[in-house]
Coordinates of C-alpha atoms and ligand atoms in Angstrom, one line a residue:
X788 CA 54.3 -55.8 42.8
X789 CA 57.3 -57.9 42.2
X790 CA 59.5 -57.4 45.8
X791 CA 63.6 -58.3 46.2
X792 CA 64.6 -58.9 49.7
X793 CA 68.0 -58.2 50.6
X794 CA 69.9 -60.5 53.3
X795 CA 68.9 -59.1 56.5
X796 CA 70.7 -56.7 59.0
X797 CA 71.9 -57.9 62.3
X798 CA 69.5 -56.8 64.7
X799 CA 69.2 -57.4 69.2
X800 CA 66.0 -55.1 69.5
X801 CA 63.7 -57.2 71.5
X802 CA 59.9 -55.7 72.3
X803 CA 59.1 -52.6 74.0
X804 CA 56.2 -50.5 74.7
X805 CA 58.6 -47.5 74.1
X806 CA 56.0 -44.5 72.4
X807 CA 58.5 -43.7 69.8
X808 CA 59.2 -47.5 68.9
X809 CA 56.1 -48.7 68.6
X810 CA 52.9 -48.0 66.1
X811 CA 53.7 -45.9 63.4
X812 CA 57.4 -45.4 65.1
X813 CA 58.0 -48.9 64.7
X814 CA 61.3 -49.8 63.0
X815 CA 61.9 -51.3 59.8
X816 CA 64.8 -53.6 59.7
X817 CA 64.1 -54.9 56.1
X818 CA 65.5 -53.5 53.2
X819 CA 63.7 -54.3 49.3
X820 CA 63.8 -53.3 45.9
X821 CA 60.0 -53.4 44.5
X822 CA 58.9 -53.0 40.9
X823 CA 55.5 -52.5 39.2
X824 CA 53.9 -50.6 42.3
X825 CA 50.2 -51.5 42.5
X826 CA 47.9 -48.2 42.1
X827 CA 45.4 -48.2 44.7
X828 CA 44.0 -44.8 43.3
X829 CA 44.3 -42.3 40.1
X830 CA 46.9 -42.9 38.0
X831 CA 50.8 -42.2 38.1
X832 CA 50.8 -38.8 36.4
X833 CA 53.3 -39.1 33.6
X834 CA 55.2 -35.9 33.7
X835 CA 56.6 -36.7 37.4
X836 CA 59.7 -37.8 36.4
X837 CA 62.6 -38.3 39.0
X838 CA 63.1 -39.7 42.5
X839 CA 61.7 -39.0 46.3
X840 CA 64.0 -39.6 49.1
X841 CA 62.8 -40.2 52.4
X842 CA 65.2 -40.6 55.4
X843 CA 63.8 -42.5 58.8
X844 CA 64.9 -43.7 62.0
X845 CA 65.0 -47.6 62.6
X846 CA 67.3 -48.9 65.6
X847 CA 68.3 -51.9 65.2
X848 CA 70.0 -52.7 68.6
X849 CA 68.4 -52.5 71.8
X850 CA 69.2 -49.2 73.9
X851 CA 71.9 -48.7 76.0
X852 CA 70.2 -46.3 77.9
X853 CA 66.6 -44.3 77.2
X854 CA 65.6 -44.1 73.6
X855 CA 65.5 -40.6 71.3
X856 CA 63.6 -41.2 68.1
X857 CA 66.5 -39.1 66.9
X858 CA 68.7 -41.7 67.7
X859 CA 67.7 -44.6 65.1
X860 CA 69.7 -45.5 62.6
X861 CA 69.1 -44.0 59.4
X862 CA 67.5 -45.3 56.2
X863 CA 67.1 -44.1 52.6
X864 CA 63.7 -45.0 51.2
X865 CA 63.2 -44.0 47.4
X866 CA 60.9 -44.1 45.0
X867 CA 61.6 -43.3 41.5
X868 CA 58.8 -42.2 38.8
X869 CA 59.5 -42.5 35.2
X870 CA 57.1 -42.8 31.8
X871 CA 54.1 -43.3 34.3
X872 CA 56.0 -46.2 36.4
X873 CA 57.2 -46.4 40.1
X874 CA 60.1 -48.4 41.6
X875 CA 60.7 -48.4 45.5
X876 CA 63.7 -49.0 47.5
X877 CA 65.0 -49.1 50.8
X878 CA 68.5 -49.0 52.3
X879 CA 70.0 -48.3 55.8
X880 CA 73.1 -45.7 55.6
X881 CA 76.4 -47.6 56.4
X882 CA 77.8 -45.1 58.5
X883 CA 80.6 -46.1 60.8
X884 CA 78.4 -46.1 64.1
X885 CA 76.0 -48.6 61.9
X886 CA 78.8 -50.9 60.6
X887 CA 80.5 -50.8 64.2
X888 CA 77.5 -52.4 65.8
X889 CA 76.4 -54.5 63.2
X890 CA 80.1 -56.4 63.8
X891 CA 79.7 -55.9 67.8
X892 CA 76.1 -57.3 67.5
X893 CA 74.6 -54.4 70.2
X894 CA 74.3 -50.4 71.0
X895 CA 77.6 -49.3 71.3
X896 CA 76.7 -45.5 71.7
X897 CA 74.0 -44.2 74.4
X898 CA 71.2 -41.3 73.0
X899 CA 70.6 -37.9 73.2
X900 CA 68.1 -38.2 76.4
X901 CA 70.9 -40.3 78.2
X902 CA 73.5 -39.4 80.4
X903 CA 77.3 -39.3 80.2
X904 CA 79.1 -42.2 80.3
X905 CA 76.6 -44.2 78.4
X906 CA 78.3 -44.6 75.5
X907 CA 80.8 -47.1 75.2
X908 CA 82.8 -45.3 72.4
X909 CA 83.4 -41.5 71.8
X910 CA 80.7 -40.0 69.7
X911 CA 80.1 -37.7 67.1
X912 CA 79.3 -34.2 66.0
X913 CA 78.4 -31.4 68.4
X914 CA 77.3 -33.6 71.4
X915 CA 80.4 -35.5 71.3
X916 CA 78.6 -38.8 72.4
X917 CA 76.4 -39.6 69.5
X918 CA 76.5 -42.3 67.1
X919 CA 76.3 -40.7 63.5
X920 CA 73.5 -42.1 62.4
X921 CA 73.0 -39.6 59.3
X922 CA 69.5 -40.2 60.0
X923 CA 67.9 -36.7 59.9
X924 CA 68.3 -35.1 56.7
X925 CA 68.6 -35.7 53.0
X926 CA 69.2 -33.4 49.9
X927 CA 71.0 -34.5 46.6
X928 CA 74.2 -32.4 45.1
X929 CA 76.2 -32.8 42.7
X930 CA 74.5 -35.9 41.3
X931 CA 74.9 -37.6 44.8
X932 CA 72.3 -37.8 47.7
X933 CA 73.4 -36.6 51.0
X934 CA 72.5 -38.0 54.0
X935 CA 73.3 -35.4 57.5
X936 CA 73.0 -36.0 61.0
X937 CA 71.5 -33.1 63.3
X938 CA 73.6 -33.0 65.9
X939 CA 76.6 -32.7 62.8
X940 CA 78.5 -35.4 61.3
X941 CA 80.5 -36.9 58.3
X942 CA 78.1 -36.3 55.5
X943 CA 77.0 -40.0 53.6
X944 CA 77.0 -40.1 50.3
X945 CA 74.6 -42.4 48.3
X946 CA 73.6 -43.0 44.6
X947 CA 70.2 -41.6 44.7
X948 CA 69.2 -44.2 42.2
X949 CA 70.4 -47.4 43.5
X950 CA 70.7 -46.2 46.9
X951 CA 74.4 -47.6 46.6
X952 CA 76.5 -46.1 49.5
X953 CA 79.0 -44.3 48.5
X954 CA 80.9 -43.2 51.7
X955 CA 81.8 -40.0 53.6
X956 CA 81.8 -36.7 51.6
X957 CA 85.6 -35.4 51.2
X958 CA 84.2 -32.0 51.9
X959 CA 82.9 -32.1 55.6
X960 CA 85.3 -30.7 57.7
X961 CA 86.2 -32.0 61.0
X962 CA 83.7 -30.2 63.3
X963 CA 81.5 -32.1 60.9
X964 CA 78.4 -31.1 58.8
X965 CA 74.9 -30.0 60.6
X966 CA 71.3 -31.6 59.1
X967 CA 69.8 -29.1 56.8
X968 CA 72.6 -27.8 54.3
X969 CA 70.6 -26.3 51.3
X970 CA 71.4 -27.1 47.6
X971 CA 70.4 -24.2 45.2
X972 CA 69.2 -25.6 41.9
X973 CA 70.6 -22.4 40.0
X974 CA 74.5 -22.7 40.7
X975 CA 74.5 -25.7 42.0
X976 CA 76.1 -25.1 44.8
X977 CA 75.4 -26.6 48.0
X978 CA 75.8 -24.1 51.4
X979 CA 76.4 -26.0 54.9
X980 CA 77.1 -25.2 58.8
X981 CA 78.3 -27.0 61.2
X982 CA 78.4 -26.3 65.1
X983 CA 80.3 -27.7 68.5
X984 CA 81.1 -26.7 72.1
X985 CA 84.8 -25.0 71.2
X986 CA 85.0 -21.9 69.9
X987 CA 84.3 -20.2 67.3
X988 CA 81.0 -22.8 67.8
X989 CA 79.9 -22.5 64.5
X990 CA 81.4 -22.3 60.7
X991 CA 79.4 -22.0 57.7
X992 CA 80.9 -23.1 54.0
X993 CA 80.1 -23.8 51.0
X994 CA 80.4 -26.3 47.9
X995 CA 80.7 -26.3 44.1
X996 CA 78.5 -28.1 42.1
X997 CA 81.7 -30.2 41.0
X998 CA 81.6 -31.4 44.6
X999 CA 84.8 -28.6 45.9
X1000 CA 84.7 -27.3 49.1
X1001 CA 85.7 -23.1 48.1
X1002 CA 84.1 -21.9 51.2
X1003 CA 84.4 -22.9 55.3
X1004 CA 84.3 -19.8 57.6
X1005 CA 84.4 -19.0 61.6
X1006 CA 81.1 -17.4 62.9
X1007 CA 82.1 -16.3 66.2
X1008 CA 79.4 -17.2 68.8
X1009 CA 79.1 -16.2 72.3
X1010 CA 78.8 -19.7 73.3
X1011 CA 77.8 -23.3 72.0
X1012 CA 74.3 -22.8 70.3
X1013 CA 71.9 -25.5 68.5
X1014 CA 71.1 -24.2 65.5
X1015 CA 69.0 -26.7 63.0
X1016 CA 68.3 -25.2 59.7
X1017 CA 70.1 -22.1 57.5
X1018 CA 68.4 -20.3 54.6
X1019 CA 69.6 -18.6 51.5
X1020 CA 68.9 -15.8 49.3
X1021 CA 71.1 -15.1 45.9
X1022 CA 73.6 -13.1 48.0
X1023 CA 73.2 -14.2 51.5
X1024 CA 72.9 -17.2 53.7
X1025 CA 71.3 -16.8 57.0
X1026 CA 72.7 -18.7 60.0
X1027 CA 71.1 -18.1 63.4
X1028 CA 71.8 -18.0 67.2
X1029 CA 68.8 -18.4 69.0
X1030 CA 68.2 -18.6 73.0
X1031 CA 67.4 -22.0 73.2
X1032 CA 70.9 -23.7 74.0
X1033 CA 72.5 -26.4 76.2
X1034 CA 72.9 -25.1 80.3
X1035 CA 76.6 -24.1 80.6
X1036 CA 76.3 -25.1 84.4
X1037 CA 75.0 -28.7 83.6
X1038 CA 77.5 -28.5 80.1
X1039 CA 80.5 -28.5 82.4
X1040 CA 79.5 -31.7 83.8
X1041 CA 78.6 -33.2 80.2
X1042 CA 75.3 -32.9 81.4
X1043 CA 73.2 -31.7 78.0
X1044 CA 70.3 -30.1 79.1
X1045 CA 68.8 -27.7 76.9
X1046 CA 67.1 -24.1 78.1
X1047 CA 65.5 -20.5 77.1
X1048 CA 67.9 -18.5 77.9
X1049 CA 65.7 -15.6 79.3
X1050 CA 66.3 -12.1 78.4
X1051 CA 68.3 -13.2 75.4
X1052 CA 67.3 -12.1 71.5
X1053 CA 67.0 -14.0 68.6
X1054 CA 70.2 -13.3 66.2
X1055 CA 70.1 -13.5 63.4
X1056 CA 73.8 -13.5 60.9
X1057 CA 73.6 -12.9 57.2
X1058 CA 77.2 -13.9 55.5
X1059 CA 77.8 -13.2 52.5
X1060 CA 76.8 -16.0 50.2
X1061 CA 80.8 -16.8 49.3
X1062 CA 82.4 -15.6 52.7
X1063 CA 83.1 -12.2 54.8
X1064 CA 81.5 -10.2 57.0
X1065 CA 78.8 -11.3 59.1
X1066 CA 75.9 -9.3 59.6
X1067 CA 74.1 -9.4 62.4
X1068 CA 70.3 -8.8 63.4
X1069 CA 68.3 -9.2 66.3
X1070 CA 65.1 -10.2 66.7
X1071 CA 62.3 -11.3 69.5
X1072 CA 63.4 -14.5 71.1
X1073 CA 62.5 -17.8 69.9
X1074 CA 63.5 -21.3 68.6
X1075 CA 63.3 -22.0 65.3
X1076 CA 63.4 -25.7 64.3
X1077 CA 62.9 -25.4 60.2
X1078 CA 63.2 -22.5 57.5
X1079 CA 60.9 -22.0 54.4
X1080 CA 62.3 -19.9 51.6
X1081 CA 64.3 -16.4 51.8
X1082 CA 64.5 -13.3 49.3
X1083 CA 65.5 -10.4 48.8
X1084 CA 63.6 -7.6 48.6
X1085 CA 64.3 -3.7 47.7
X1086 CA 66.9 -3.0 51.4
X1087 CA 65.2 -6.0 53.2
X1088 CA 66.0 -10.2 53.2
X1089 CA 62.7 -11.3 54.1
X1090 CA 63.2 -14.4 55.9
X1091 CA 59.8 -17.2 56.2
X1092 CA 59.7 -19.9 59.1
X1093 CA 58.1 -21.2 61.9
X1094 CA 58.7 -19.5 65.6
X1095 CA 58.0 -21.7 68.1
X1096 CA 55.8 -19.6 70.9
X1097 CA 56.9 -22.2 73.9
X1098 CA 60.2 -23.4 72.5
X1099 CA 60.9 -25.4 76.1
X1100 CA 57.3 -27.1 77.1
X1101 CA 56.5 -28.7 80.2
X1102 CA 56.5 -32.8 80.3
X1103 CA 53.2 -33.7 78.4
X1104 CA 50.8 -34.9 81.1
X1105 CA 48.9 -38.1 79.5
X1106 CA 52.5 -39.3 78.0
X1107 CA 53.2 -43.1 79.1
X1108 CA 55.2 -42.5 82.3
X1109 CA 58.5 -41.5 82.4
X1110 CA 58.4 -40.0 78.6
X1111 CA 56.7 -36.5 79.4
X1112 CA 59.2 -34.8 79.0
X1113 CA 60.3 -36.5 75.4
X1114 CA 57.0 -36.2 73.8
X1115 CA 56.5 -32.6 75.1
X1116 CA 59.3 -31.6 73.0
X1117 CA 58.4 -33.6 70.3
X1118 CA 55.0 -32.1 70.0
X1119 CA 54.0 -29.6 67.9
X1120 CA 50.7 -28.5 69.6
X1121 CA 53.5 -28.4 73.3
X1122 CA 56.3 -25.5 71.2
X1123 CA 53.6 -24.8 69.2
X1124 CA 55.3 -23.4 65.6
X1125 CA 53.7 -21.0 63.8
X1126 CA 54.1 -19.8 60.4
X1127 CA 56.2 -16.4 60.4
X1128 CA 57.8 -13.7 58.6
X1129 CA 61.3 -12.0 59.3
X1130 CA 62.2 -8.9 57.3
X1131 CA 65.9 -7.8 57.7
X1132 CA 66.8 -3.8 57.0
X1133 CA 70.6 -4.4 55.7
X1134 CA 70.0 -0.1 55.4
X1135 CA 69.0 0.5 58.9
X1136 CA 69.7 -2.8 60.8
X1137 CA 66.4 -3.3 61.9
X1138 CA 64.2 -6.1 61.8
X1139 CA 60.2 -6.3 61.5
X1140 CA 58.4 -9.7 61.9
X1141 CA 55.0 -11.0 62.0
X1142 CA 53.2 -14.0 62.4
X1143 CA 51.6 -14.9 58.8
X1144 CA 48.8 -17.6 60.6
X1145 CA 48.1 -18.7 63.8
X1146 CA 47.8 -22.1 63.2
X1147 CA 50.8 -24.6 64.3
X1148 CA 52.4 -25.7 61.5
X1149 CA 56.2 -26.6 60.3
X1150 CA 58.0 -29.1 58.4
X1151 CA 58.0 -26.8 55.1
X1152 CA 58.3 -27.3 51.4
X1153 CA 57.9 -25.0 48.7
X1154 CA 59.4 -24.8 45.2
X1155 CA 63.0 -25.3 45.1
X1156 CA 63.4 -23.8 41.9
X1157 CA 62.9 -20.5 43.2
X1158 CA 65.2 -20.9 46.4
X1159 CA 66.9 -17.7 47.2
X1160 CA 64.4 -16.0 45.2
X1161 CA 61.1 -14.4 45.7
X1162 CA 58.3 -16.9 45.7
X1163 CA 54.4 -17.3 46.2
X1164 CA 53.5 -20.9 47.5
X1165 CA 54.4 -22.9 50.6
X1166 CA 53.7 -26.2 51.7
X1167 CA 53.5 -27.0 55.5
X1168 CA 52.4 -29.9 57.6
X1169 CA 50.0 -30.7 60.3
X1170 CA 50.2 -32.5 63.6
X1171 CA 48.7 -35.2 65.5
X1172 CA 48.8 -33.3 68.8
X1173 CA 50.8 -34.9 71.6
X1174 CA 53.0 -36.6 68.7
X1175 CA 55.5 -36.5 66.2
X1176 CA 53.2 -38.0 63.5
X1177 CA 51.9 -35.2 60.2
X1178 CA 48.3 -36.1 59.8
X1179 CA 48.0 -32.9 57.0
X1180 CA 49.3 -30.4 54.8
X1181 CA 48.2 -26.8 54.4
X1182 CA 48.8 -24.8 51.0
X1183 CA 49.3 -20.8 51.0
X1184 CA 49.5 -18.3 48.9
X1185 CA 51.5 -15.8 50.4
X1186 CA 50.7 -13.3 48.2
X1187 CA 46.7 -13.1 49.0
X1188 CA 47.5 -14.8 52.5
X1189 CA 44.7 -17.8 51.4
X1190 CA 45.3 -21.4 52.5
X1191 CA 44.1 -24.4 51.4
X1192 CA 43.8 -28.1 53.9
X1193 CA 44.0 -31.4 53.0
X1194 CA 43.4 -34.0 56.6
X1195 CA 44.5 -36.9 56.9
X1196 CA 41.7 -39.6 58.3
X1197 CA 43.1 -40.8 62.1
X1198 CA 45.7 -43.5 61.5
X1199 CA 46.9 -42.5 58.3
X1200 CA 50.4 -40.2 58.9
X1201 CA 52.3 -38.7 56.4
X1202 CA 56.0 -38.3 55.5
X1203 CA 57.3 -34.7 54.9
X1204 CA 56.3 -33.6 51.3
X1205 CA 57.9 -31.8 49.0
X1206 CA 57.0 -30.3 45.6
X1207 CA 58.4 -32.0 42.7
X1208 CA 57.8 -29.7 39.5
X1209 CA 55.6 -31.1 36.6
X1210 CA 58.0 -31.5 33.3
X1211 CA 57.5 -28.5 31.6
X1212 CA 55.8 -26.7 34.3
X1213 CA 55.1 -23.1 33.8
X1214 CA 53.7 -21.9 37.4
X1215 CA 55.7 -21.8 40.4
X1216 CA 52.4 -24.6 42.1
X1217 CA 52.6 -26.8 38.3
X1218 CA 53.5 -30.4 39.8
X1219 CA 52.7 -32.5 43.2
X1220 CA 53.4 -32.9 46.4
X1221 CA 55.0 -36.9 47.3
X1222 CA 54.9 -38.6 50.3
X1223 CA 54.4 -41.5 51.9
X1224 CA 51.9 -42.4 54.1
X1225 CA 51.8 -44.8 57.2
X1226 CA 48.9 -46.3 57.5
X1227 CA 47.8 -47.6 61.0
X1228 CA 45.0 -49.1 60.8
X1229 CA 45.6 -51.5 57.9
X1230 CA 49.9 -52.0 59.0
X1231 CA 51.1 -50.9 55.4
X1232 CA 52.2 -48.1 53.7
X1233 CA 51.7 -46.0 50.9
X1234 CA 52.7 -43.4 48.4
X1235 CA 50.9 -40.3 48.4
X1236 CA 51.0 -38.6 45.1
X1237 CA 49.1 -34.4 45.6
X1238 CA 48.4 -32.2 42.2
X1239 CA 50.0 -28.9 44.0
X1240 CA 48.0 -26.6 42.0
X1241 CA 44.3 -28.3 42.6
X1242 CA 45.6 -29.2 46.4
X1243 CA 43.8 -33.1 45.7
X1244 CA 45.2 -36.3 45.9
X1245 CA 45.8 -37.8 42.4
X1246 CA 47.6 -41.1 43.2
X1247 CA 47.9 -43.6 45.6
X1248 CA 50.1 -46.5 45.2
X1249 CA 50.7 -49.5 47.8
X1250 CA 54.5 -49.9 49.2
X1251 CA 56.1 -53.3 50.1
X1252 CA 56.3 -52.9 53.7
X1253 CA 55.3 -50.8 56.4
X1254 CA 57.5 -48.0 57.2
X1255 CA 58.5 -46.1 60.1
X1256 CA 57.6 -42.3 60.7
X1257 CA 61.3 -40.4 60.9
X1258 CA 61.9 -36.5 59.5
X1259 CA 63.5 -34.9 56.2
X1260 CA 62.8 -36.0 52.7
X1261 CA 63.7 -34.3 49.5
X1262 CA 62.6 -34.4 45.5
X1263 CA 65.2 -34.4 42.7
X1264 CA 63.8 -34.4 39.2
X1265 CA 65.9 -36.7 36.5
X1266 CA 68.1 -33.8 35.5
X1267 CA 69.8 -33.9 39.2
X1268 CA 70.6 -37.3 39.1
X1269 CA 73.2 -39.7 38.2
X1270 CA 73.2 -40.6 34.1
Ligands
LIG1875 FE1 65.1 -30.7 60.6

């Protein structure tokens, strides 16, 4: 493996014992470009061609106050396949918060489980006292990878090649852009939200595949809400209002607490895909952290995710003291998500739902292809209970409801994994799952490379450094990207 270091970032993060900045949460300050991967398994199938992106969170100042994972700064890792080759690279997003205390040489900006006042700048986004880290998500449009912050911000453009950043989109409006817009493949467009504590609380828009914004709507809310994810059919997009929102009592103190609002349903609004009127649906109270595909279907929009059955957990009792109640709500196995099906009667108004296994599982992929559109295959992931760290992925078919495992051994964590399609792929499962893998035991990391169809591992190949864990990834085959 031939390895380029870049001139390093200026960091002030001493040691900690903090859970969530230590082992496979440890940050990576260092950013490479590697060539000539070494295989450590298989071979590097030949008709994967294009790039994973993989954002993760990696403070590099110490803490103002008490650390979020959420909070790190993020960085773009890639790696691009090509002729039966793979190149790696790493970069951290410039965003204004990062470039502000790169030149103040400390934290400027206090986390999400501190309280007001820590910050020593105004924030960002929905919370208002954030530092945009545009460390949660990642899709690519319009030729560009996109890099969004949860709790909304300004939408950081990079070259999903070189990983050059290119700046803020032009298109995020100034309530800012949430995590999880969705990009369908077919018109190219790319669909957003974004949310905040004034009214209307929430807008919803959408972009050309030139990169236009031609759509940003009000959706009227009853209050400030924390929506995460949206989904998509060929005439719809779905937004959601869910019970589990910030304490309006606490809120008026800038105290962010979040609560299940008892008594309260699950909404659900359906807008038409370029604008108007909102439909509404209720359904049985829940949070809902990620979607998997949506369709429609004959009068219904049937609507796949994962309902969380304890959406606010108790403090995890073994956590290292004084971070019970942070892991709790970063463990799976304490909400416990599980697999589910919405079906929306845009006849009668009604909705019917179901639980499709009863095993916890979330972080989501299936074919993006077929986004919008009726589809057979999903990919989930497993937990290590007690932590934020995938240790599996589970295959269904959701047409015969079988399911197929693949577990991790202990130590080895995986990154979110989506399905990149075989060139020239016929089925909707013809290609692999990517992702890469954190190895504990041995402090390195690798690539992960999964035949979809067989559910087996084909290819391993060694990285340049170890990583740390973080959230959203995505897969863009060569015809998405950049010339
Ligand atoms: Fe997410």
């Amino acid at each position: 493996m031939k390895i380029e270091r870049l001139p390093p970032v200026r960091t002030s993060l001493g040691h900690t014992n903090h859970p969530y900045m230590t082992g496979a949460w440890t940050p990576l300050h260092e950013e490479v470009n590697a060539w000539d991967l070494e295989v450590l398994e298989g071979e590097i199938p030949a008709d994967l061609d294009g790039v994973y992106l993989r954002n993760t969170e990696n403070p590099v100042h110490a803490p103002l106050g008490r650390y979020h994972p959420f909070d790190g700064d993020g960085m773009i890792h890639q790696i691009e396949f090509r002729a039966g080759t793979a190149a790696y690279r790493n970069r951290f997003v410039r965003t204004r918060g990062f470039e502000a205390e790169q030149e103040a040489g400390e934290s400027l900006w206090g986390g999400l489980a501190d309280g007001p006042g820590t910050s020593k700048r105004p924030g960002f986004g929905a919370h208002g006292s954030l530092k945009d880290t545009a460390s949660t998500d990642i899709v690519v449009h319009a030729g560009e990878a996109i890099a969004t912050f949860y709790q909304c911000g300004e939408a950081y453009r990079l070259d999903p090649l070189t990983l050059e950043n290119l700046g803020v989109a032009a298109w995020a409006p100034l309530d800012g852009v949430s995590a999880h817009p969705k990009v369908d493949e077919e018109t190219g467009e790319l669909l957003f939200f974004n949310y905040s504590k004034h009214a209307p609380y929430m807008h919803y828009g959408v972009v050309d595949a030139t990169g236009k914004r031609t759509v940003y709507q009000a959706i009227d809310l009853p209050g400030p809400r924390l929506p995460h994810d949206m989904a998509f059919t060929k005439n719809w997009s779905i937004l959601n209002d869910l019970p589990v929102f910030w304490d309006q009592t606490l809120l008026d103190r800038d105290i962010h607490a979040v609560r299940l609002h008892k008594g309260v349903p699950s909404r659900f609004g359906l807008v038409p895909r370029h604008g108007g009127e909102v439909k509404w649906f209720e359904a049985a109270p829940t949070y809902v952290l990620h979607w998997l595909n949506a369709y429609e279907e004959g009068d219904e929009v049937v609507l796949d995710g994962y309902f969380q059955e304890n959406p606010t957990p108790r403090p995890l009792e073994d956590a290292p003291e004084g971070h019970g109640h942070l892991m709790a709500y970063l463990d799976e196995h304490s909400f416990r998500p599980k697999l589910h099906r919405w079906r929306f009667n845009l006849v009668t108004g009604e909705t019917t739902e179901a639980h499709l296994d009863d095993r916890i599982l979330e972080f989501g992929m299936f074919n993006q292809q077929i986004a919008g559109k009726p589809y057979r295959y999903a990919y989930s992931t497993t937990a290590k209970p007690g932590w934020f760290l995938f240790n599996g992925f589970v295959k269904h078919d959701l047409e015969t409801g079988e399911s197929w495992s693949i577990q991790l051994p202990e130590g080895r964590y995986a990154s979110e994994a989506p399905f990149a399609p075989r060139v020239g792929a016929v089925d909707e499962d013809d290609g692999y799952l990517v992702s890469f893998i954190i190895d504990e035991n041995r402090g390195t990391s690798e690539c992960l490379i999964v035949d979809a169809k067989r559910f087996e591992t084909v290819c391993r190949l060694a990285l340049p450094h170890k990583l740390s864990s973080g959230t959203h990834s995505v897969w863009a085959g060569r015809e998405r990207l950049r010339a």
